[in-house]
Coordinates of C-alpha atoms in Angstrom, one line a residue:
X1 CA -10.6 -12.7 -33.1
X2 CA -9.0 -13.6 -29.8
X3 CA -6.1 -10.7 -28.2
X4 CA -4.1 -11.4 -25.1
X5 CA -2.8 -9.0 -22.6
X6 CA -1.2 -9.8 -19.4
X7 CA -1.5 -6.9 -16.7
X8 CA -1.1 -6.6 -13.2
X9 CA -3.9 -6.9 -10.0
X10 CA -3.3 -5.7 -6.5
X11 CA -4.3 -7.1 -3.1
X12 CA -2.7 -5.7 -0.1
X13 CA 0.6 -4.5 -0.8
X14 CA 0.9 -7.5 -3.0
X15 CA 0.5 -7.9 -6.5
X16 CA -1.1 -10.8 -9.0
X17 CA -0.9 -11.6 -12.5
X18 CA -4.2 -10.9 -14.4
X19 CA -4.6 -12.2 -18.4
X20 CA -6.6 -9.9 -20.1
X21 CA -8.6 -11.7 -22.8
X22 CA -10.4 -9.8 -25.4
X23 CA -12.7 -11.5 -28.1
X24 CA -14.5 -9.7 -30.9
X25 CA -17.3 -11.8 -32.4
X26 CA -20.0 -11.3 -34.6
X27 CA -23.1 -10.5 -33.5
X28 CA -24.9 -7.8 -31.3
X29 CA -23.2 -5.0 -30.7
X30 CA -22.4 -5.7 -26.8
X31 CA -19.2 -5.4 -24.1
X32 CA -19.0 -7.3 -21.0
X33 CA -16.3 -7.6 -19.1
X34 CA -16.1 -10.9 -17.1
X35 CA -13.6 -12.1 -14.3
X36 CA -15.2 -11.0 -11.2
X37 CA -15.1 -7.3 -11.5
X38 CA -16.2 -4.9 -9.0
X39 CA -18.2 -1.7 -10.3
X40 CA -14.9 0.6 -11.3
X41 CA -13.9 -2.4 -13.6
X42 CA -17.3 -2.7 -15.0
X43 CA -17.4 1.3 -15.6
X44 CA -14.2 0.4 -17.8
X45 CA -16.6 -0.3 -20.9
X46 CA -17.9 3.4 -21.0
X47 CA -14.2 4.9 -20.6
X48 CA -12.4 2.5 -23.1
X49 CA -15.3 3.5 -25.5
X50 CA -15.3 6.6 -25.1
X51 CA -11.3 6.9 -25.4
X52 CA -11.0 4.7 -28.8
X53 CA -13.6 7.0 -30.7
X54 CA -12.0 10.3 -28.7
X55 CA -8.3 9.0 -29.8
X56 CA -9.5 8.3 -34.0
X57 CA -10.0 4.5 -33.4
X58 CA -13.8 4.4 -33.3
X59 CA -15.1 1.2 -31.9
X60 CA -16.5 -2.4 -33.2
X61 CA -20.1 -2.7 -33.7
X62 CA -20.1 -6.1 -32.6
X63 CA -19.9 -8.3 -29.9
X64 CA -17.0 -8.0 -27.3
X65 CA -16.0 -10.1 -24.7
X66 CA -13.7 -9.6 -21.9
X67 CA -12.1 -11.7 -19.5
X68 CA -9.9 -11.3 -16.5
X69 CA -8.3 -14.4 -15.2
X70 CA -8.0 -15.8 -12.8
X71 CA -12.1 -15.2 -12.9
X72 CA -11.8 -16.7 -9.0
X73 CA -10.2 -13.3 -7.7
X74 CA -11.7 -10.3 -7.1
X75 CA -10.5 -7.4 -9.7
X76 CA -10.7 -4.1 -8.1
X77 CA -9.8 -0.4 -9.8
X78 CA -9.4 1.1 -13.0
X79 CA -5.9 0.2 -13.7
X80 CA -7.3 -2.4 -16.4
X81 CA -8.7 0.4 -18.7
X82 CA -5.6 0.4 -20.6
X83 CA -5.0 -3.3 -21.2
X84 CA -8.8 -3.5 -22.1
X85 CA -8.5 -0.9 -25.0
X86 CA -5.2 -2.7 -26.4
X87 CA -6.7 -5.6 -26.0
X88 CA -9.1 -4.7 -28.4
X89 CA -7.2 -2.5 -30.7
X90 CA -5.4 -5.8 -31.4
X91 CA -8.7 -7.6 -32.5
X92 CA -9.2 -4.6 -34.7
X93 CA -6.1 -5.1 -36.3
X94 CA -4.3 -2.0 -35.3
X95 CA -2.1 -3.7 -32.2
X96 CA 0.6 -6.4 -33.5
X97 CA -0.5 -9.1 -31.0
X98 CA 3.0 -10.7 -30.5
X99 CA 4.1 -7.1 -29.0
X100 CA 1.6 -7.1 -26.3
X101 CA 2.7 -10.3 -25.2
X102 CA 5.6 -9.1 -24.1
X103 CA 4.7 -6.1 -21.9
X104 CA 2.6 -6.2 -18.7
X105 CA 0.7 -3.4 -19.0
X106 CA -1.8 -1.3 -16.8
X107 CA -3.7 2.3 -16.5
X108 CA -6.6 4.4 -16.2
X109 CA -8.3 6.0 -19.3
X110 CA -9.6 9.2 -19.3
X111 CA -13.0 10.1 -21.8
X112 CA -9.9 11.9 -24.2
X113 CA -7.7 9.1 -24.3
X114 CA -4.9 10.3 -21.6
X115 CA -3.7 7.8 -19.6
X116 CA -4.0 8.6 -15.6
X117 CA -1.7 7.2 -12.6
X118 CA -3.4 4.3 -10.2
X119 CA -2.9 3.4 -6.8
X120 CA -0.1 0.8 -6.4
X121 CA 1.9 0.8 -9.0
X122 CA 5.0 -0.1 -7.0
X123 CA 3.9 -3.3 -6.2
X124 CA 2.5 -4.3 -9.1
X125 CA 5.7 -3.8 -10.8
X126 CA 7.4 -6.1 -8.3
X127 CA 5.1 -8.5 -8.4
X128 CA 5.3 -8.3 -12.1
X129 CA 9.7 -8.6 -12.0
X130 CA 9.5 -11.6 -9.8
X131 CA 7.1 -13.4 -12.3
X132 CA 10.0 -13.4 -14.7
X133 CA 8.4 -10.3 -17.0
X134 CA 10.7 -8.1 -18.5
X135 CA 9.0 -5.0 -19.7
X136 CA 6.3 -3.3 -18.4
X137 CA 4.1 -0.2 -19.7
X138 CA 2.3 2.2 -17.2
X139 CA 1.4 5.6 -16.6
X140 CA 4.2 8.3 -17.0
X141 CA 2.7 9.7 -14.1
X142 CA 4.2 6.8 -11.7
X143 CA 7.3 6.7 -13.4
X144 CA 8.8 8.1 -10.3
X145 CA 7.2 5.7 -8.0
X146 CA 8.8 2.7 -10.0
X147 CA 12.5 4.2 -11.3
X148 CA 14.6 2.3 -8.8
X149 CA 13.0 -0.9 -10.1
X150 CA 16.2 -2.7 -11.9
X151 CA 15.8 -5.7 -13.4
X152 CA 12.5 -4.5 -16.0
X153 CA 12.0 -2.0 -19.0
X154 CA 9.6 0.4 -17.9
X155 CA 7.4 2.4 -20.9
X156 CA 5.8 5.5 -19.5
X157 CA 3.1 6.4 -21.9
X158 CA 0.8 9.7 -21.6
X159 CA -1.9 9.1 -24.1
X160 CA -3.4 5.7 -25.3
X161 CA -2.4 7.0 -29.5
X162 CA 1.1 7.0 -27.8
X163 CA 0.9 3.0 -26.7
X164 CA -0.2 2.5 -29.7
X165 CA 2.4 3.9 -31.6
X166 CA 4.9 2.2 -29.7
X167 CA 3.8 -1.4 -29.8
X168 CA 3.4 -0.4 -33.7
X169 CA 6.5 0.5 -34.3
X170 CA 5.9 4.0 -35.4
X171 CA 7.3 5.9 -32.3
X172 CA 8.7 3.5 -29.5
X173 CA 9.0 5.0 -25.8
X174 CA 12.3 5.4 -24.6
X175 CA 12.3 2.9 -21.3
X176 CA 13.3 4.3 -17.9
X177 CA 16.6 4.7 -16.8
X178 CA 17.2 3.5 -13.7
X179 CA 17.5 5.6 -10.5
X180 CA 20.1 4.6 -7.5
X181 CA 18.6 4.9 -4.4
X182 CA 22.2 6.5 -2.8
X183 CA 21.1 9.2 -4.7
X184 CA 17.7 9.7 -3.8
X185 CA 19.2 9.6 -0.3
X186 CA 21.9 12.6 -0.4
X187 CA 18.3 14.7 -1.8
X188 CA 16.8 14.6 1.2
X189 CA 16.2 17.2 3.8
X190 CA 14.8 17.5 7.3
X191 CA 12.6 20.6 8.5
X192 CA 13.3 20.1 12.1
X193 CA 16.5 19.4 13.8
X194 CA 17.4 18.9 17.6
X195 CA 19.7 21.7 17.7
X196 CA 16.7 24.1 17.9
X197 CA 14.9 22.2 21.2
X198 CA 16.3 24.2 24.2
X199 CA 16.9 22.4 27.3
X200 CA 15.3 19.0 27.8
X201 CA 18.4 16.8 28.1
X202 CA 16.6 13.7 29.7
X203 CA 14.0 13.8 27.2
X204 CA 16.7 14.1 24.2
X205 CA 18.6 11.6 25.8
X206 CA 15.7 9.1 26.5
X207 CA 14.8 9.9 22.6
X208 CA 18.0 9.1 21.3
X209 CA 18.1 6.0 23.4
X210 CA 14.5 5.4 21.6
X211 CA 15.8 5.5 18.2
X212 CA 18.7 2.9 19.0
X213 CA 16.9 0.7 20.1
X214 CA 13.7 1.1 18.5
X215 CA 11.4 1.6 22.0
X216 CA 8.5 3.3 22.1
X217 CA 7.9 6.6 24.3
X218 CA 5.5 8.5 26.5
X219 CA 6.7 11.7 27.3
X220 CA 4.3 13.9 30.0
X221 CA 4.8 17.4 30.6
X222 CA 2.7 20.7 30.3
X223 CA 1.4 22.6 27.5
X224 CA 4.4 24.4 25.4
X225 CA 7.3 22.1 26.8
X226 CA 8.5 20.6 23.5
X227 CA 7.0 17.6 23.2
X228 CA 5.7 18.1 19.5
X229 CA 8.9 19.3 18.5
X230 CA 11.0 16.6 20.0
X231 CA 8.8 14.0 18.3
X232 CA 8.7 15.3 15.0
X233 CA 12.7 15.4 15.3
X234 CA 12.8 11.7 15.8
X235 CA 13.0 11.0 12.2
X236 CA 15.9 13.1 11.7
X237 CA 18.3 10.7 14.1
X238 CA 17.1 7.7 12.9
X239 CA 19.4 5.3 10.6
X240 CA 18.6 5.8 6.8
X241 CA 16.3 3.2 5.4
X242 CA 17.6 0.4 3.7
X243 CA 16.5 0.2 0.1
X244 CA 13.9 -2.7 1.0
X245 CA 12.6 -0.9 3.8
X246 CA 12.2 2.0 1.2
X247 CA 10.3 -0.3 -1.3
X248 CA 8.2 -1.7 1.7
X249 CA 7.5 1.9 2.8
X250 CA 6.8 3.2 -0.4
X251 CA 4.3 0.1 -1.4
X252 CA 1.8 0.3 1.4
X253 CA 1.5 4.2 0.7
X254 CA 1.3 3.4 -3.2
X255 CA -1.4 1.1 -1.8
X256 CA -3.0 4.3 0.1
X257 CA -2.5 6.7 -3.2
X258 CA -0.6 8.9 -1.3
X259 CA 3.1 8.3 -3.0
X260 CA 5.4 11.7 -2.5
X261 CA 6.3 13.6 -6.0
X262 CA 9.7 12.1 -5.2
X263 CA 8.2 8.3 -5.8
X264 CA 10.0 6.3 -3.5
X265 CA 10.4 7.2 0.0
X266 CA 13.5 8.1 1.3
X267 CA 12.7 9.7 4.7
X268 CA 11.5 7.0 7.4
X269 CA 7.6 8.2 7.8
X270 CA 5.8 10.3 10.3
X271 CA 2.4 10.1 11.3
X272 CA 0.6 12.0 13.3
X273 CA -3.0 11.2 13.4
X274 CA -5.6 13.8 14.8
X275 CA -7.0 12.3 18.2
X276 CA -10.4 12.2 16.8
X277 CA -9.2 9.2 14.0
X278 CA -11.5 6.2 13.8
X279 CA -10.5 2.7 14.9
X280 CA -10.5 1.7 10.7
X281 CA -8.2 5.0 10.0
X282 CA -6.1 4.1 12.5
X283 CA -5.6 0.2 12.4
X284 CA -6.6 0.3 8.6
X285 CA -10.3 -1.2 7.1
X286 CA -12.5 0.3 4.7
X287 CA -14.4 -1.6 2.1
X288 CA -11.5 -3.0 0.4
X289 CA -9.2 -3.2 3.9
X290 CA -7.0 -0.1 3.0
X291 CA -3.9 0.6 5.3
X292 CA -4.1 2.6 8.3
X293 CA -1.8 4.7 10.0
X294 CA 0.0 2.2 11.9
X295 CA 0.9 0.8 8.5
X296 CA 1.6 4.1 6.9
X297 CA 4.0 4.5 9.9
X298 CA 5.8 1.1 9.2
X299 CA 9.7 1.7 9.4
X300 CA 9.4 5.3 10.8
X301 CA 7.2 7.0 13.8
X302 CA 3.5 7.1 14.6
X303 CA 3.1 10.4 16.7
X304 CA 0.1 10.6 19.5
X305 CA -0.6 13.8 20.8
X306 CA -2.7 14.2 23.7
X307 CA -2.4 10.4 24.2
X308 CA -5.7 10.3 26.7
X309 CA -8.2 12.3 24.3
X310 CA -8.5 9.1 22.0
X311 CA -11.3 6.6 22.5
X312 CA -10.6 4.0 24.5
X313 CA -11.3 1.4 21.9
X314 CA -8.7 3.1 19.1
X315 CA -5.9 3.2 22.2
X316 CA -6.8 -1.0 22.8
X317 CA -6.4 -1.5 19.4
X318 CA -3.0 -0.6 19.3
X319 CA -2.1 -3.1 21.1
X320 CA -1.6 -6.1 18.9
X321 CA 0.6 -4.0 16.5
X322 CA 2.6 -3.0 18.3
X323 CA 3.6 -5.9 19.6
X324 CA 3.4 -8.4 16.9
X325 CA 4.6 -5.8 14.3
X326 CA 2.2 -6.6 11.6
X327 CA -1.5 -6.4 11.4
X328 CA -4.5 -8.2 9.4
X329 CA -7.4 -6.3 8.3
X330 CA -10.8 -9.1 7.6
X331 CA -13.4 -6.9 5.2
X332 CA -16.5 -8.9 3.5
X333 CA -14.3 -8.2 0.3
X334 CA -11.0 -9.1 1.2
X335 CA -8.3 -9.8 3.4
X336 CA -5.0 -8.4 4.0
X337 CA -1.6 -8.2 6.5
X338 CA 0.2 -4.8 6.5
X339 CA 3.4 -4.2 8.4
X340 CA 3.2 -2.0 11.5
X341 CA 6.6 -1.7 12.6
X342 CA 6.8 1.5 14.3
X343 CA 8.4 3.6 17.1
X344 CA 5.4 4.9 18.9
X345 CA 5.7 8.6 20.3
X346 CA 3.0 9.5 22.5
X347 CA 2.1 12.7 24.1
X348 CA 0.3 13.7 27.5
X349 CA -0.3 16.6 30.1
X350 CA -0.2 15.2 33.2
X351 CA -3.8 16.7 34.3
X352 CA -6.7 17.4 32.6
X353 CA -5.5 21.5 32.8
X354 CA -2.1 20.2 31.9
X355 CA -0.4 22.3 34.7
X356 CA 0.1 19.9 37.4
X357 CA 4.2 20.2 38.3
X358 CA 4.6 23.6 36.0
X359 CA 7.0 26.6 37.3
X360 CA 4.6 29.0 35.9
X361 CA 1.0 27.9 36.6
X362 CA -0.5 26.6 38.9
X363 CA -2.6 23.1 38.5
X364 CA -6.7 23.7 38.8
X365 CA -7.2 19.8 38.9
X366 CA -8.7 17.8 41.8
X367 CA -6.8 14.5 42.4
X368 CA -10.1 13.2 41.4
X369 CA -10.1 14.4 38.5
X370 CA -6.4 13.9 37.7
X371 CA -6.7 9.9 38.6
X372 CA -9.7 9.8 36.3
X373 CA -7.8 11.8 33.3
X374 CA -4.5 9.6 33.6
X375 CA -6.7 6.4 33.8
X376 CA -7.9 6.5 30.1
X377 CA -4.6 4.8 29.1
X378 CA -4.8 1.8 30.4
X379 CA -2.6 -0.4 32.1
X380 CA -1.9 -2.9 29.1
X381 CA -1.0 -0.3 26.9
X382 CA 1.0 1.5 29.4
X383 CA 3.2 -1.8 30.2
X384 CA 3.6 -1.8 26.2
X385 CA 5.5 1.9 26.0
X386 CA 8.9 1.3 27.2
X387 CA 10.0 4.7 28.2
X388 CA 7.6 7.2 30.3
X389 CA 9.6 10.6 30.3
X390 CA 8.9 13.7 32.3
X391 CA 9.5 17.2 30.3
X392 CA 9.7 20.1 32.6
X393 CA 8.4 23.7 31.2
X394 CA 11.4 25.7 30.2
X395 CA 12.1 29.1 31.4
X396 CA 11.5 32.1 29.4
X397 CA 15.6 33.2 29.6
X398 CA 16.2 29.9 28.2
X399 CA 14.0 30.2 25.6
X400 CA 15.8 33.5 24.5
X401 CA 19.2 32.1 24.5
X402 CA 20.3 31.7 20.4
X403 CA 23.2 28.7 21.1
X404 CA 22.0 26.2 19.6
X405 CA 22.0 22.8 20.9
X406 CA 23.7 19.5 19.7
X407 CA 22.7 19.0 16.1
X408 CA 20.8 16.2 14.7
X409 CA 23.8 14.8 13.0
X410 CA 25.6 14.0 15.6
X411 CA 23.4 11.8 17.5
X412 CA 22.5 10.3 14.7
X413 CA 26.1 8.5 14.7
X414 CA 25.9 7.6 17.8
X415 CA 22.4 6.3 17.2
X416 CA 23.8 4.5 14.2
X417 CA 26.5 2.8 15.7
X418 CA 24.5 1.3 17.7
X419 CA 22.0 0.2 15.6
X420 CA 25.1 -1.5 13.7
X421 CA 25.9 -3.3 16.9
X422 CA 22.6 -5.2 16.8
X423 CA 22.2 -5.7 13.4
X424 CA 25.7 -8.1 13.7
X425 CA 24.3 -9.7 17.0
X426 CA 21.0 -10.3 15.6
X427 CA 22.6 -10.9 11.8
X428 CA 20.9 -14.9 11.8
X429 CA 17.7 -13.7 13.6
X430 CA 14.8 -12.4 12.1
X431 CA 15.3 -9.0 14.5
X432 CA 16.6 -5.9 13.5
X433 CA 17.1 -3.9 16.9
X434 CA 16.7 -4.5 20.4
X435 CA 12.7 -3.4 20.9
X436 CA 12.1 -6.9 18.9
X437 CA 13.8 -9.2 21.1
X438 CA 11.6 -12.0 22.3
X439 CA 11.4 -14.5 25.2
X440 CA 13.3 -16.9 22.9
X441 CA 16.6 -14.2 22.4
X442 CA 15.9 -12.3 25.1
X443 CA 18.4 -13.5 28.0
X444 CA 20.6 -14.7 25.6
X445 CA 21.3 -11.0 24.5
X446 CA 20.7 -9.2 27.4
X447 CA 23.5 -10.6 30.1
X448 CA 23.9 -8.6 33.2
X449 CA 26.4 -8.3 35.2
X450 CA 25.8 -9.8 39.0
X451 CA 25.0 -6.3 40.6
X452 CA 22.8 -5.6 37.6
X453 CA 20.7 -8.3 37.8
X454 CA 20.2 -7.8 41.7
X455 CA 19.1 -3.5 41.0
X456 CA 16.6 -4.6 38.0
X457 CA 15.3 -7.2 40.5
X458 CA 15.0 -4.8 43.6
X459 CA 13.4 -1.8 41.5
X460 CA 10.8 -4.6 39.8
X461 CA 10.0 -5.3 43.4
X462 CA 9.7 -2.2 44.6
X463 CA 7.9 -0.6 42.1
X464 CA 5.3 -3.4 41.7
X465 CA 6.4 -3.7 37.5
X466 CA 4.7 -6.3 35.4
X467 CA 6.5 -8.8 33.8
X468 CA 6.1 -6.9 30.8
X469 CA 7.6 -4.1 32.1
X470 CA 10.5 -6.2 34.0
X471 CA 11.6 -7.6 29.8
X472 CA 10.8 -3.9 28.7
X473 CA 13.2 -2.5 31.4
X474 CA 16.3 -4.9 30.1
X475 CA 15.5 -4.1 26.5
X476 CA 16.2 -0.5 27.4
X477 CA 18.9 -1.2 29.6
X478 CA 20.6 -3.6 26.7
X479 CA 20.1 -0.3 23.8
X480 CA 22.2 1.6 27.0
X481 CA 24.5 -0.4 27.0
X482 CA 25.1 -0.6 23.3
X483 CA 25.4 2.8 23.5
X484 CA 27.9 2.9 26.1
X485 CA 29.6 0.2 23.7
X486 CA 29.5 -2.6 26.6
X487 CA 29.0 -6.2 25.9
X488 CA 27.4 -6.9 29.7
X489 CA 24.6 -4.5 31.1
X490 CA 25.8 -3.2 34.2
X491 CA 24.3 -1.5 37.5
X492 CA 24.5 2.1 36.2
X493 CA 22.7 1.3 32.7
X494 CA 19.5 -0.8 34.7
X495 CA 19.6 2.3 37.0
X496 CA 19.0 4.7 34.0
X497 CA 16.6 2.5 32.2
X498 CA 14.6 1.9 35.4
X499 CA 14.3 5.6 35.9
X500 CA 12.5 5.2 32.7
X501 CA 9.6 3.5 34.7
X502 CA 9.3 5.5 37.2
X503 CA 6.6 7.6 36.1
X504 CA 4.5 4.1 35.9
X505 CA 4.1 4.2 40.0
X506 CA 4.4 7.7 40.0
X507 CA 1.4 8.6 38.1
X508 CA -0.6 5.2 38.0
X509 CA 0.5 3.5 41.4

């Protein structure tokens, strides 16, 4: 007898149809499962047997087959154990084989016949809705991964008996209700908040000018100054995501296995790898070209600390992210493109003690050794920051003062507004804020007034800027302006945004 399944595959953040054929013949007692599996799928055979005899099935002593098309496409993961075990259930006799039809269906088995969660199941439920299927059966443990999915019935099922039950008729699954996203939104809640950072107003202001526009940041200053705390505020003054961006989001860490209990991601993400991390953790790689933390960042912020401890070859890798805002991983056994568009927040001390320009201590550091410590981020990567901020060490009797500074809340509108003000310029281009303009867009956007466009010209000169760093300067200058709510850069927002850069000759000229 001859069962059909259709299930789900994953590559990327992407997911395939896969047709599970099962066929019980007579003969030899055997199972093989064919379709180009890799060794977790091949493993299937001894945790679908054991889960049929463990649930009161038993299981055929004779010959069976299985088959995943397409057979040209690598099958990865045990998220065809449950398909399998249907699959042949129904050559048994005990699955109605016109009910499996309908349902896409995939999960784990354990040896007593539960059903576990797998990696991805967000996108293999999208993929599955825009193939035109209609209901879909999974692992009630990624029900809140998938429940602001519309458009599907979703079965969460615990146990393989349960499955069965439902496809037989004898106790159907209730299917998901559908979540609203709005409402996963008002749930959420920040740990840190800017009204607790005392004193740094250029740094707060050159952060909020950040998250309008979408720049990335270097901020230098001594041990103890803030800088942590600042950058894991950014999230908290950053527009909400949009529910795509969410779905995005949420996929590539469903891709990772690292989905919040919530499901679906509702905060923009924070990274903040260890400066120790691997060129594959951080750009993504692995055996089956997993996403690294520039991906996992993707539509929130990628935190540096102690920018100059990483290897040299992690820091160049960065590059090419972060400016095309995507990134493809090549592996022997597969290739994939993960987003990587992210606000950068780096950290440094300005000296290998970290003391140079403190009020309390005084630097130990040779200019030797200072030109050598600041060297190991390179130019390149330097040109590719847009903002380079000083933060000064804040006195004791500041620290001791309890009024709390402006909230989070509020520059959050302010950051929104602006936001909203380039999303209607840029509403028929393929941009979303002002970091992404390109050479194309860029002096279309950015007009300057005619005393504007002579400062940004003198301060290129005289600071020996890049070219890079000239388009990087009028990006900020443009996120200034939106913020000041004027159509036409003028002198005083180039002035601010070129004090931005100043640090560039300071430290590295």
């Amino acid at each position: 007898m001859l069962a059909f399944v259709s299930s789900c595959g994953l590559s990327g953040i992407n997911g395939f149809a896969v047709d599970v054929e099962v066929n019980l013949a007579s003969g030899m007692p055997m199972f093989e499962i064919v379709g180009l599996p890799d060794a977790s799928v091949k493993e299937s055979r001894e945790r679908v047997r054991a889960a049929l005899k463990n649930s009161g099935y038993g299981f055929p002593a004779e010959r069976l087959t299985v088959n995943l098309a397409p057979a040209d496409q690598k099958k990865e993961g045990p998220s065809y154990d449950l398909p399998i075990a249907l699959g042949a259930l129904c050559c048994m006799g005990l699955v109605p084989a016109e009910a499996l039809r309908e349902v896409c269906v995939f999960g784990e088995l354990s040896l007593d016949g539960s059903v576990r969660p797998v990696r991805g199941a967000l996108p293999m439920v999208i993929s599955a809705r825009e193939r035109g299927v209609k209901k879909v059966m999974l692992p009630a443990a990624c029900v809140n991964e998938v429940s602001c999915v519309e458009g599907l019935e979703i079965y969460p099922v615990g146990t393989l008996r349960g499955a069965v039950r439902h496809f037989t008729g004898e106790l159907p699954v209730q299917p998901v209700r559908p979540v609203a996203y709005q409402t996963l939104i008002n749930h959420r809640q920040y740990a840190e908040d800017f009204c607790h950072v005392k004193g740094q107003t250029l740094a707060k202001r050159a952060l909020e000018i950040a998250a309008a526009g979408g720049h990335n940041v270097l901020l230098i200053g001594p041990p103890g100054s803030g800088k942590t705390l600042m950058a894991r505020c950014m999230p908290t003054i950053l527009p909400d995501m949009t529910f795509e961006e969410a779905l995005e989001a949420t996929r590539i860490h469903s891709v990772a296995g690292i989905v919040p209990p919530s499901g679906l991601l509702t905060e923009r993400p924070f990274r903040s790898p260890h400066h120790t991390a691997s060129n594959a953790s951080l750009i993504g790689g692995g055996a089956n070209a997993l996403p690294g933390e520039v991906s996992l960042a993707s539509s929130g912020c990628l935190y540096m600390d102690e920018l100059p401890e990483y290897r040299r070859d992690v820091l160049e890798a960065l590059r090419q992210p972060m400016e095309d805002g995507f990134v493809t991983i090549t592996r022997v056994n597969a290739q994939c493109t993960y987003p990587s568009r992210f606000i950068l927040i780096a950290s440094m001390n300005p000296c290998p003690c970290g003391h140079l320009g403190s009020r309390t201590q005084q630097c130990r550091c040779t200019p030797a050794e200072i030109r050598r410590y600041l060297n190991k981020v390179s130019g390149p990567l330097l040109d590719r920051i847009d903002m380079h901020i000083e933060v000064e060490s804040i006195p004791a009797e500041q620290l001791s003062d309890t009024t709390l500074s402006e909230p989070s809340s509020e520059i959050r509108k302010r950051v929104v507004r602006a936001r909203e003000v380039q999303l209607e310029r840029y509403k028929k281009l393929d941009i979303h804020c002002n970091a992404e303009l390109n050479a194309r867009t860029l002096a279309k956007a950015c007009t300057m007034k005619p005393d504007a466009q002579s400062l940004l010209l003198q301060s290129t000169e005289r600071l020996r800027m890049s070219n890079r760093a000239y388009t990087r300067i009028l990006k900020v200058a443009r996120t200034i302006a939106d913020l000041d709510g004027s159509d036409e850069i003028e002198a005083p927002q180039i002035a601010e945004a070129v004090q931005y850069r100043a640090l560039d000759r300071k430290y590295w000229g």
